[in-house]
PDB file of C-alpha atoms and ligand atoms in Angstrom:
ATOM      1  CA  MET A 217     177.933 108.459 121.863  1.00  0.00           C
ATOM      2  CA  PRO A 218     176.877 106.042 124.583  1.00  0.00           C
ATOM      3  CA  GLU A 219     174.790 103.343 122.867  1.00  0.00           C
ATOM      4  CA  LEU A 220     172.848 100.399 124.286  1.00  0.00           C
ATOM      5  CA  PRO A 221     175.859  98.475 125.745  1.00  0.00           C
ATOM      6  CA  GLU A 222     177.282 101.579 127.433  1.00  0.00           C
ATOM      7  CA  VAL A 223     173.975 102.656 128.997  1.00  0.00           C
ATOM      8  CA  GLU A 224     173.343  99.044 130.083  1.00  0.00           C
ATOM      9  CA  THR A 225     176.785  98.986 131.755  1.00  0.00           C
ATOM     10  CA  ILE A 226     176.165 102.307 133.523  1.00  0.00           C
ATOM     11  CA  LYS A 227     172.767 101.054 134.722  1.00  0.00           C
ATOM     12  CA  GLU A 228     174.268  97.861 136.135  1.00  0.00           C
ATOM     13  CA  SER A 229     177.129  99.663 137.870  1.00  0.00           C
ATOM     14  CA  LEU A 230     174.764 102.274 139.357  1.00  0.00           C
ATOM     15  CA  LYS A 231     172.517  99.506 140.678  1.00  0.00           C
ATOM     16  CA  GLU A 232     175.407  98.468 142.887  1.00  0.00           C
ATOM     17  CA  THR A 233     176.095 101.947 144.192  1.00  0.00           C
ATOM     18  CA  ILE A 234     172.965 104.112 144.380  1.00  0.00           C
ATOM     19  CA  SER A 235     170.062 101.669 144.902  1.00  0.00           C
ATOM     20  CA  PHE A 236     167.844 102.633 147.879  1.00  0.00           C
ATOM     21  CA  LYS A 237     169.758 105.839 148.575  1.00  0.00           C
ATOM     22  CA  LYS A 238     167.888 109.011 149.458  1.00  0.00           C
ATOM     23  CA  ILE A 239     168.582 112.163 147.439  1.00  0.00           C
ATOM     24  CA  LYS A 240     169.350 114.968 149.888  1.00  0.00           C
ATOM     25  CA  GLU A 241     169.668 117.707 147.289  1.00  0.00           C
ATOM     26  CA  VAL A 242     170.606 118.409 143.685  1.00  0.00           C
ATOM     27  CA  GLU A 243     172.857 121.186 142.426  1.00  0.00           C
ATOM     28  CA  VAL A 244     172.360 122.253 138.810  1.00  0.00           C
ATOM     29  CA  PHE A 245     175.101 124.282 137.101  1.00  0.00           C
ATOM     30  CA  CYS A 246     173.757 124.020 133.542  1.00  0.00           C
ATOM     31  CA  ALA A 247     170.007 124.635 133.362  1.00  0.00           C
ATOM     32  CA  LYS A 248     169.567 123.757 129.681  1.00  0.00           C
ATOM     33  CA  LEU A 249     170.194 120.071 130.385  1.00  0.00           C
ATOM     34  CA  ILE A 250     166.955 119.879 132.414  1.00  0.00           C
ATOM     35  CA  LYS A 251     164.139 119.382 129.918  1.00  0.00           C
ATOM     36  CA  PHE A 252     161.267 118.932 132.363  1.00  0.00           C
ATOM     37  CA  PRO A 253     160.070 120.422 134.685  1.00  0.00           C
ATOM     38  CA  GLU A 254     161.789 123.831 134.883  1.00  0.00           C
ATOM     39  CA  VAL A 255     164.953 123.806 136.975  1.00  0.00           C
ATOM     40  CA  LEU A 256     163.672 125.151 140.324  1.00  0.00           C
ATOM     41  CA  GLN A 257     160.786 122.690 140.238  1.00  0.00           C
ATOM     42  CA  PHE A 258     163.151 119.862 139.273  1.00  0.00           C
ATOM     43  CA  VAL A 259     165.394 120.622 142.253  1.00  0.00           C
ATOM     44  CA  LYS A 260     162.405 120.870 144.608  1.00  0.00           C
ATOM     45  CA  ASP A 261     160.618 117.749 143.344  1.00  0.00           C
ATOM     46  CA  ILE A 262     163.614 115.414 143.446  1.00  0.00           C
ATOM     47  CA  LYS A 263     164.547 116.266 147.030  1.00  0.00           C
ATOM     48  CA  ASN A 264     164.055 113.478 149.595  1.00  0.00           C
ATOM     49  CA  LYS A 265     163.133 110.873 146.986  1.00  0.00           C
ATOM     50  CA  LYS A 266     164.737 107.450 147.205  1.00  0.00           C
ATOM     51  CA  ILE A 267     166.170 105.361 144.370  1.00  0.00           C
ATOM     52  CA  LYS A 268     163.882 102.343 143.952  1.00  0.00           C
ATOM     53  CA  SER A 269     165.317 100.689 140.857  1.00  0.00           C
ATOM     54  CA  LEU A 270     167.087 101.329 137.568  1.00  0.00           C
ATOM     55  CA  GLU A 271     165.979 100.445 134.070  1.00  0.00           C
ATOM     56  CA  ARG A 272     167.222 101.036 130.538  1.00  0.00           C
ATOM     57  CA  ARG A 273     165.194 101.620 127.399  1.00  0.00           C
ATOM     58  CA  GLY A 274     167.249 102.095 124.216  1.00  0.00           C
ATOM     59  CA  LYS A 275     169.841 104.727 125.120  1.00  0.00           C
ATOM     60  CA  TYR A 276     167.708 106.147 127.966  1.00  0.00           C
ATOM     61  CA  LEU A 277     168.466 105.431 131.604  1.00  0.00           C
ATOM     62  CA  ILE A 278     165.322 105.408 133.756  1.00  0.00           C
ATOM     63  CA  ILE A 279     165.947 105.818 137.489  1.00  0.00           C
ATOM     64  CA  LYS A 280     162.755 104.881 139.344  1.00  0.00           C
ATOM     65  CA  LEU A 281     162.232 106.966 142.457  1.00  0.00           C
ATOM     66  CA  THR A 282     159.738 106.798 145.313  1.00  0.00           C
ATOM     67  CA  PHE A 283     156.418 108.706 144.991  1.00  0.00           C
ATOM     68  CA  ASN A 284     155.899 107.305 141.460  1.00  0.00           C
ATOM     69  CA  THR A 285     158.585 109.558 140.054  1.00  0.00           C
ATOM     70  CA  ASN A 286     161.167 108.797 137.347  1.00  0.00           C
ATOM     71  CA  LEU A 287     164.449 110.493 136.641  1.00  0.00           C
ATOM     72  CA  VAL A 288     165.153 109.898 132.945  1.00  0.00           C
ATOM     73  CA  VAL A 289     168.658 110.551 131.619  1.00  0.00           C
ATOM     74  CA  HIS A 290     169.857 110.586 128.011  1.00  0.00           C
ATOM     75  CA  LEU A 291     173.622 111.029 127.860  1.00  0.00           C
ATOM     76  CA  GLY A 292     173.634 112.675 124.417  1.00  0.00           C
ATOM     77  CA  MET A 293     177.098 112.597 122.819  1.00  0.00           C
ATOM     78  CA  THR A 294     179.436 112.816 125.796  1.00  0.00           C
ATOM     79  CA  GLY A 295     177.388 112.559 128.998  1.00  0.00           C
ATOM     80  CA  GLN A 296     178.852 110.684 131.982  1.00  0.00           C
ATOM     81  CA  LEU A 297     177.357 109.659 135.314  1.00  0.00           C
ATOM     82  CA  ILE A 298     180.083 109.223 137.905  1.00  0.00           C
ATOM     83  CA  TYR A 299     179.465 108.000 141.413  1.00  0.00           C
ATOM     84  CA  SER A 300     181.875 108.902 144.194  1.00  0.00           C
ATOM     85  CA  ASP A 301     182.396 109.592 147.847  1.00  0.00           C
ATOM     86  CA  LEU A 302     183.319 113.039 149.082  1.00  0.00           C
ATOM     87  CA  PRO A 303     185.635 114.913 148.616  1.00  0.00           C
ATOM     88  CA  LEU A 304     184.534 115.288 145.076  1.00  0.00           C
ATOM     89  CA  GLN A 305     186.671 115.621 141.963  1.00  0.00           C
ATOM     90  CA  MET A 306     184.843 117.919 139.595  1.00  0.00           C
ATOM     91  CA  ASP A 307     185.723 120.278 136.751  1.00  0.00           C
ATOM     92  CA  LYS A 308     184.131 122.750 134.322  1.00  0.00           C
ATOM     93  CA  HIS A 309     182.254 119.887 132.637  1.00  0.00           C
ATOM     94  CA  THR A 310     180.439 118.897 135.836  1.00  0.00           C
ATOM     95  CA  HIS A 311     176.869 120.171 135.340  1.00  0.00           C
ATOM     96  CA  LEU A 312     174.805 118.428 138.031  1.00  0.00           C
ATOM     97  CA  LEU A 313     175.489 116.961 141.454  1.00  0.00           C
ATOM     98  CA  PHE A 314     173.061 114.579 143.125  1.00  0.00           C
ATOM     99  CA  HIS A 315     173.943 114.514 146.822  1.00  0.00           C
ATOM    100  CA  PHE A 316     172.768 111.484 148.773  1.00  0.00           C
ATOM    101  CA  GLU A 317     171.987 111.368 152.475  1.00  0.00           C
ATOM    102  CA  ASP A 318     175.095 109.280 153.223  1.00  0.00           C
ATOM    103  CA  ASN A 319     177.355 111.989 151.709  1.00  0.00           C
ATOM    104  CA  THR A 320     178.025 110.082 148.487  1.00  0.00           C
ATOM    105  CA  VAL A 321     177.475 111.917 145.195  1.00  0.00           C
ATOM    106  CA  LEU A 322     176.392 111.142 141.662  1.00  0.00           C
ATOM    107  CA  GLN A 323     177.957 113.602 139.246  1.00  0.00           C
ATOM    108  CA  TYR A 324     176.636 114.373 135.758  1.00  0.00           C
ATOM    109  CA  ARG A 325     179.506 115.459 133.517  1.00  0.00           C
ATOM    110  CA  ASP A 326     179.104 116.365 129.836  1.00  0.00           C
ATOM    111  CA  VAL A 327     181.691 118.037 127.563  1.00  0.00           C
ATOM    112  CA  ARG A 328     179.360 118.708 124.597  1.00  0.00           C
ATOM    113  CA  LYS A 329     176.232 119.332 126.721  1.00  0.00           C
ATOM    114  CA  PHE A 330     173.835 117.463 124.406  1.00  0.00           C
ATOM    115  CA  GLY A 331     172.513 115.334 127.280  1.00  0.00           C
ATOM    116  CA  CYS A 332     168.954 115.644 128.628  1.00  0.00           C
ATOM    117  CA  LEU A 333     167.299 114.988 131.990  1.00  0.00           C
ATOM    118  CA  TRP A 334     163.596 114.772 132.808  1.00  0.00           C
ATOM    119  CA  LEU A 335     161.728 114.239 136.079  1.00  0.00           C
ATOM    120  CA  VAL A 336     158.312 112.758 135.331  1.00  0.00           C
ATOM    121  CA  LYS A 337     155.569 110.861 137.137  1.00  0.00           C
ATOM    122  CA  ASP A 338     154.676 107.264 136.231  1.00  0.00           C
ATOM    123  CA  GLY A 339     152.307 107.357 133.293  1.00  0.00           C
ATOM    124  CA  CYS A 340     153.952 110.515 131.928  1.00  0.00           C
ATOM    125  CA  LEU A 341     157.014 108.847 130.416  1.00  0.00           C
ATOM    126  CA  ARG A 342     155.501 109.524 126.997  1.00  0.00           C
ATOM    127  CA  PHE A 343     156.372 113.187 127.559  1.00  0.00           C
ATOM    128  CA  VAL A 344     160.066 112.321 127.446  1.00  0.00           C
ATOM    129  CA  SER A 345     161.041 113.206 123.885  1.00  0.00           C
ATOM    130  CA  GLY A 346     161.689 110.128 121.747  1.00  0.00           C
ATOM    131  CA  LEU A 347     161.018 107.566 124.477  1.00  0.00           C
ATOM    132  CA  ALA A 348     157.486 106.550 123.496  1.00  0.00           C
ATOM    133  CA  GLN A 349     158.458 106.183 119.834  1.00  0.00           C
ATOM    134  CA  LEU A 350     161.251 103.675 120.462  1.00  0.00           C
ATOM    135  CA  GLY A 351     161.166 100.387 118.579  1.00  0.00           C
ATOM    136  CA  PRO A 352     161.712  97.079 120.412  1.00  0.00           C
ATOM    137  CA  GLU A 353     164.789  96.251 122.452  1.00  0.00           C
ATOM    138  CA  PRO A 354     167.123  94.210 120.212  1.00  0.00           C
ATOM    139  CA  LEU A 355     167.833  91.686 122.978  1.00  0.00           C
ATOM    140  CA  SER A 356     164.161  91.171 123.859  1.00  0.00           C
ATOM    141  CA  GLN A 357     161.667  88.561 122.654  1.00  0.00           C
ATOM    142  CA  GLU A 358     159.769  91.401 120.997  1.00  0.00           C
ATOM    143  CA  PHE A 359     162.568  91.706 118.440  1.00  0.00           C
ATOM    144  CA  SER A 360     161.659  88.638 116.410  1.00  0.00           C
ATOM    145  CA  MET A 361     162.759  87.635 112.919  1.00  0.00           C
ATOM    146  CA  GLU A 362     159.177  88.296 111.852  1.00  0.00           C
ATOM    147  CA  TYR A 363     159.296  91.876 113.168  1.00  0.00           C
ATOM    148  CA  PHE A 364     162.749  92.399 111.623  1.00  0.00           C
ATOM    149  CA  ASN A 365     161.411  91.328 108.218  1.00  0.00           C
ATOM    150  CA  THR A 366     158.625  93.896 108.400  1.00  0.00           C
ATOM    151  CA  ILE A 367     161.072  96.759 108.976  1.00  0.00           C
ATOM    152  CA  LEU A 368     163.551  95.383 106.404  1.00  0.00           C
ATOM    153  CA  ASN A 369     160.886  95.543 103.723  1.00  0.00           C
ATOM    154  CA  LYS A 370     161.325  99.312 103.690  1.00  0.00           C
ATOM    155  CA  LYS A 371     163.224 100.846 100.784  1.00  0.00           C
ATOM    156  CA  SER A 372     165.580 102.571 103.200  1.00  0.00           C
ATOM    157  CA  ILE A 373     169.389 102.267 103.128  1.00  0.00           C
ATOM    158  CA  ILE A 374     170.260  99.565 105.683  1.00  0.00           C
ATOM    159  CA  LYS A 375     172.508 101.825 107.776  1.00  0.00           C
ATOM    160  CA  TYR A 376     169.753 104.466 108.168  1.00  0.00           C
ATOM    161  CA  LEU A 377     167.226 101.799 109.008  1.00  0.00           C
ATOM    162  CA  LEU A 378     169.353 100.337 111.816  1.00  0.00           C
ATOM    163  CA  LEU A 379     170.168 103.791 113.224  1.00  0.00           C
ATOM    164  CA  SER A 380     166.500 104.764 113.416  1.00  0.00           C
ATOM    165  CA  GLN A 381     165.493 104.369 117.065  1.00  0.00           C
ATOM    166  CA  ASN A 382     161.863 103.916 115.997  1.00  0.00           C
ATOM    167  CA  ASN A 383     162.774 100.667 114.220  1.00  0.00           C
ATOM    168  CA  LEU A 384     165.069  99.276 116.871  1.00  0.00           C
ATOM    169  CA  ALA A 385     166.108 100.875 120.168  1.00  0.00           C
ATOM    170  CA  GLY A 386     169.673 101.486 121.231  1.00  0.00           C
ATOM    171  CA  LEU A 387     171.929 101.102 118.182  1.00  0.00           C
ATOM    172  CA  GLY A 388     174.237 103.967 117.178  1.00  0.00           C
ATOM    173  CA  ASN A 389     177.034 104.594 114.708  1.00  0.00           C
ATOM    174  CA  ILE A 390     179.727 102.351 116.215  1.00  0.00           C
ATOM    175  CA  TYR A 391     177.639  99.208 116.643  1.00  0.00           C
ATOM    176  CA  VAL A 392     175.795  99.563 113.318  1.00  0.00           C
ATOM    177  CA  ASP A 393     179.141  99.674 111.454  1.00  0.00           C
ATOM    178  CA  GLU A 394     180.495  96.689 113.386  1.00  0.00           C
ATOM    179  CA  ILE A 395     177.290  94.687 112.942  1.00  0.00           C
ATOM    180  CA  LEU A 396     177.163  95.319 109.175  1.00  0.00           C
ATOM    181  CA  PHE A 397     180.813  94.292 108.794  1.00  0.00           C
ATOM    182  CA  ARG A 398     180.316  91.051 110.689  1.00  0.00           C
ATOM    183  CA  ALA A 399     177.175  90.323 108.699  1.00  0.00           C
ATOM    184  CA  GLY A 400     179.052  91.015 105.416  1.00  0.00           C
ATOM    185  CA  ILE A 401     176.551  93.660 104.287  1.00  0.00           C
ATOM    186  CA  SER A 402     177.452  97.017 102.717  1.00  0.00           C
ATOM    187  CA  PRO A 403     176.069  99.938 104.755  1.00  0.00           C
ATOM    188  CA  GLU A 404     174.765 101.450 101.482  1.00  0.00           C
ATOM    189  CA  ARG A 405     172.531  98.516 100.493  1.00  0.00           C
ATOM    190  CA  THR A 406     168.786  98.926 100.306  1.00  0.00           C
ATOM    191  CA  ALA A 407     167.206  96.977 103.163  1.00  0.00           C
ATOM    192  CA  ALA A 408     164.456  95.466 101.036  1.00  0.00           C
ATOM    193  CA  ASP A 409     167.061  93.916  98.700  1.00  0.00           C
ATOM    194  CA  LEU A 410     168.686  91.766 101.400  1.00  0.00           C
ATOM    195  CA  SER A 411     168.285  88.045 100.801  1.00  0.00           C
ATOM    196  CA  LEU A 412     166.656  85.789 103.373  1.00  0.00           C
ATOM    197  CA  LYS A 413     170.077  84.435 104.321  1.00  0.00           C
ATOM    198  CA  GLU A 414     171.481  87.941 104.817  1.00  0.00           C
ATOM    199  CA  ARG A 415     168.481  88.990 106.903  1.00  0.00           C
ATOM    200  CA  GLU A 416     168.963  86.029 109.211  1.00  0.00           C
ATOM    201  CA  LYS A 417     172.706  86.639 109.483  1.00  0.00           C
ATOM    202  CA  LEU A 418     172.077  90.307 110.283  1.00  0.00           C
ATOM    203  CA  TYR A 419     169.430  89.469 112.896  1.00  0.00           C
ATOM    204  CA  HIS A 420     171.753  87.112 114.776  1.00  0.00           C
ATOM    205  CA  THR A 421     174.737  89.475 114.391  1.00  0.00           C
ATOM    206  CA  ILE A 422     172.807  92.380 115.982  1.00  0.00           C
ATOM    207  CA  ARG A 423     172.225  90.241 119.044  1.00  0.00           C
ATOM    208  CA  SER A 424     175.686  88.705 119.252  1.00  0.00           C
ATOM    209  CA  VAL A 425     177.570  92.012 118.837  1.00  0.00           C
ATOM    210  CA  LEU A 426     175.447  93.705 121.513  1.00  0.00           C
ATOM    211  CA  GLU A 427     175.867  90.774 123.903  1.00  0.00           C
ATOM    212  CA  GLU A 428     179.625  90.756 123.316  1.00  0.00           C
ATOM    213  CA  ALA A 429     179.827  94.542 123.853  1.00  0.00           C
ATOM    214  CA  ILE A 430     177.844  94.342 127.110  1.00  0.00           C
ATOM    215  CA  ARG A 431     180.210  91.602 128.321  1.00  0.00           C
ATOM    216  CA  ALA A 432     183.131  93.921 127.435  1.00  0.00           C
ATOM    217  CA  ARG A 433     181.398  96.717 129.414  1.00  0.00           C
ATOM    218  CA  GLY A 434     181.011  98.971 126.353  1.00  0.00           C
ATOM    219  CA  THR A 435     183.316 100.783 123.951  1.00  0.00           C
ATOM    220  CA  SER A 436     185.597 103.651 125.036  1.00  0.00           C
ATOM    221  CA  VAL A 437     186.675 105.424 121.852  1.00  0.00           C
ATOM    222  CA  VAL A 438     185.831 109.002 122.810  1.00  0.00           C
ATOM    223  CA  ASN A 439     185.198 109.604 126.486  1.00  0.00           C
ATOM    224  CA  TYR A 440     182.913 106.816 127.644  1.00  0.00           C
ATOM    225  CA  ILE A 441     183.424 105.577 131.207  1.00  0.00           C
ATOM    226  CA  ASP A 442     181.027 103.734 133.484  1.00  0.00           C
ATOM    227  CA  SER A 443     179.740 105.135 136.772  1.00  0.00           C
ATOM    228  CA  ASP A 444     182.837 103.848 138.581  1.00  0.00           C
ATOM    229  CA  GLY A 445     185.055 105.786 136.164  1.00  0.00           C
ATOM    230  CA  LYS A 446     186.218 102.615 134.359  1.00  0.00           C
ATOM    231  CA  LYS A 447     186.628 102.325 130.593  1.00  0.00           C
ATOM    232  CA  GLY A 448     184.978  99.600 128.532  1.00  0.00           C
ATOM    233  CA  SER A 449     187.059  97.207 126.431  1.00  0.00           C
ATOM    234  CA  PHE A 450     185.019  96.580 123.273  1.00  0.00           C
ATOM    235  CA  GLN A 451     187.239  99.086 121.393  1.00  0.00           C
ATOM    236  CA  ASP A 452     189.841  96.282 121.346  1.00  0.00           C
ATOM    237  CA  PHE A 453     187.434  94.171 119.295  1.00  0.00           C
ATOM    238  CA  LEU A 454     186.355  96.791 116.747  1.00  0.00           C
ATOM    239  CA  ARG A 455     186.973  95.558 113.210  1.00  0.00           C
ATOM    240  CA  VAL A 456     186.064  98.592 111.076  1.00  0.00           C
ATOM    241  CA  TYR A 457     185.059 101.591 113.209  1.00  0.00           C
ATOM    242  CA  ARG A 458     187.706 104.344 112.931  1.00  0.00           C
ATOM    243  CA  ARG A 459     190.113 102.032 111.043  1.00  0.00           C
ATOM    244  CA  THR A 460     190.212 104.030 107.759  1.00  0.00           C
ATOM    245  CA  GLY A 461     193.118 102.840 105.569  1.00  0.00           C
ATOM    246  CA  GLU A 462     194.060 100.031 107.952  1.00  0.00           C
ATOM    247  CA  LEU A 463     193.833  96.485 106.581  1.00  0.00           C
ATOM    248  CA  CYS A 464     190.716  94.362 106.983  1.00  0.00           C
ATOM    249  CA  PHE A 465     191.370  91.545 109.498  1.00  0.00           C
ATOM    250  CA  VAL A 466     189.639  89.095 107.136  1.00  0.00           C
ATOM    251  CA  CYS A 467     190.820  89.969 103.593  1.00  0.00           C
ATOM    252  CA  SER A 468     193.566  92.650 104.029  1.00  0.00           C
ATOM    253  CA  THR A 469     191.693  95.206 101.884  1.00  0.00           C
ATOM    254  CA  PRO A 470     192.058  98.756 103.305  1.00  0.00           C
ATOM    255  CA  ILE A 471     188.997  99.834 105.356  1.00  0.00           C
ATOM    256  CA  LYS A 472     187.075 102.664 103.688  1.00  0.00           C
ATOM    257  CA  ARG A 473     185.286 105.636 105.223  1.00  0.00           C
ATOM    258  CA  ILE A 474     182.311 107.331 103.619  1.00  0.00           C
ATOM    259  CA  VAL A 475     179.693 109.699 105.048  1.00  0.00           C
ATOM    260  CA  LEU A 476     176.117 108.408 105.327  1.00  0.00           C
ATOM    261  CA  ALA A 477     173.416 110.502 107.004  1.00  0.00           C
ATOM    262  CA  GLY A 478     176.164 112.865 108.120  1.00  0.00           C
ATOM    263  CA  ARG A 479     177.908 110.059 110.025  1.00  0.00           C
ATOM    264  CA  GLY A 480     181.378 108.678 109.355  1.00  0.00           C
ATOM    265  CA  THR A 481     180.753 105.149 108.092  1.00  0.00           C
ATOM    266  CA  TYR A 482     183.466 102.495 108.067  1.00  0.00           C
ATOM    267  CA  PHE A 483     183.407  99.284 106.021  1.00  0.00           C
ATOM    268  CA  CYS A 484     185.453  96.766 104.042  1.00  0.00           C
ATOM    269  CA  PRO A 485     184.579  97.110 100.321  1.00  0.00           C
ATOM    270  CA  LYS A 486     185.462  93.442  99.713  1.00  0.00           C
ATOM    271  CA  CYS A 487     183.802  91.753 102.699  1.00  0.00           C
ATOM    272  CA  GLN A 488     180.756  94.044 102.398  1.00  0.00           C
ATOM    273  CA  PRO A 489     179.908  94.137  98.673  1.00  0.00           C
ATOM    274  CA  MET A 490     177.017  96.116  97.227  1.00  0.00           C
ATOM    275  CA  THR A 491     175.297  92.899  96.141  1.00  0.00           C
ATOM    276  CA  SER A 492     174.489  89.733  98.026  1.00  0.00           C
ATOM    277  CA  ASN A 493     177.622  87.502  98.205  1.00  0.00           C
ATOM    278  CA  SER A 494     175.823  84.648  96.551  1.00  0.00           C
ATOM    279  CA  CYS A 495     174.620  86.978  93.795  1.00  0.00           C
ATOM    280  CA  ARG A 496     178.004  88.290  92.724  1.00  0.00           C
ATOM    281  CA  GLY A 497     178.761  87.500  89.104  1.00  0.00           C
ATOM    282  CA  LYS A 498     175.103  86.865  88.416  1.00  0.00           C
ATOM    283  CA  THR A 499     172.592  89.303  87.036  1.00  0.00           C
ATOM    284  CA  VAL A 500     170.672  90.720  89.952  1.00  0.00           C
ATOM    285  CA  ARG A 501     167.407  92.343  89.111  1.00  0.00           C
ATOM    286  CA  PRO A 502     166.647  95.174  91.540  1.00  0.00           C
ATOM    287  CA  ARG A 503     163.773  94.398  93.912  1.00  0.00           C
ATOM    288  CA  ASP A 504     163.954  90.745  92.854  1.00  0.00           C
ATOM    289  CA  ASN A 505     163.267  88.128  95.448  1.00  0.00           C
ATOM    290  CA  THR A 506     166.897  87.260  95.993  1.00  0.00           C
ATOM    291  CA  GLU A 507     166.044  84.263  98.137  1.00  0.00           C
ATOM    292  CA  SER A 508     165.918  82.100  95.040  1.00  0.00           C
ATOM    293  CA  LEU A 509     169.471  83.156  94.120  1.00  0.00           C
ATOM    294  CA  ASN A 510     170.716  81.779  97.401  1.00  0.00           C
ATOM    295  CA  GLN A 511     169.835  78.202  96.661  1.00  0.00           C
TER     296      GLN A 511
HETATM  297 ZN1   ZN B  14     187.579  92.500 104.214  1.00  0.00          ZN
END
């Protein structure tokens, strides 16, 4: 699934290609992808609008159009936005074509068809399902250590907590597994039990992994490509995701796979123990303030 780094990469590459272009017409071959308004209205309303700017919020791409209109796109599991000149290369997975006045085209392709598109006026973005409930952007000032501590105080399993878009916007299965490995934290730990040191490590790791993945232009493990049709390269730097049975790069223990919240979860049982590293071998009382054990 395209996560924050992939959507950020698509946004940046589309900025180069579609900014200030006028939409001549839109062809829709799969009506269920259009969530608002109904398809005929969508096609009518988007006509002759120009692309003003592009923004990203979590895993949502927000294309700002003239006349205070926004085209919001969520790529679901396998959605792709591909920009090209005519003649067009399309197949049975091409579900929408945005034709621009200069005869270039933006194609929406989606094998699983879990993607969603909305066309809404400014001030109505709250009607886009899930958008208004998003937590802060992990690379913004709003995501402070103080804020992170308030969400970590929940009794939730750490993997669930990081996947919840209401806590933090943009993380998905791949990056949560990679972040937890690099922070040395088992995905099954209870968030509230993390020590102060672990919380700080996790906070900085979230930022550094996302920054690194954006620099690598995303991760192409399933079918992710950017709007120029290019693959990302962060898959070359994955340390646990989809490495079941292969040896950990740090300690040579085989990587394990379990299922958490219905998602394949990859981790190193040695580098990511169920207790705080500094607590191992000591008696850890559940819910204890483990900060003192870190001294
Ligand atoms: Zn290891």
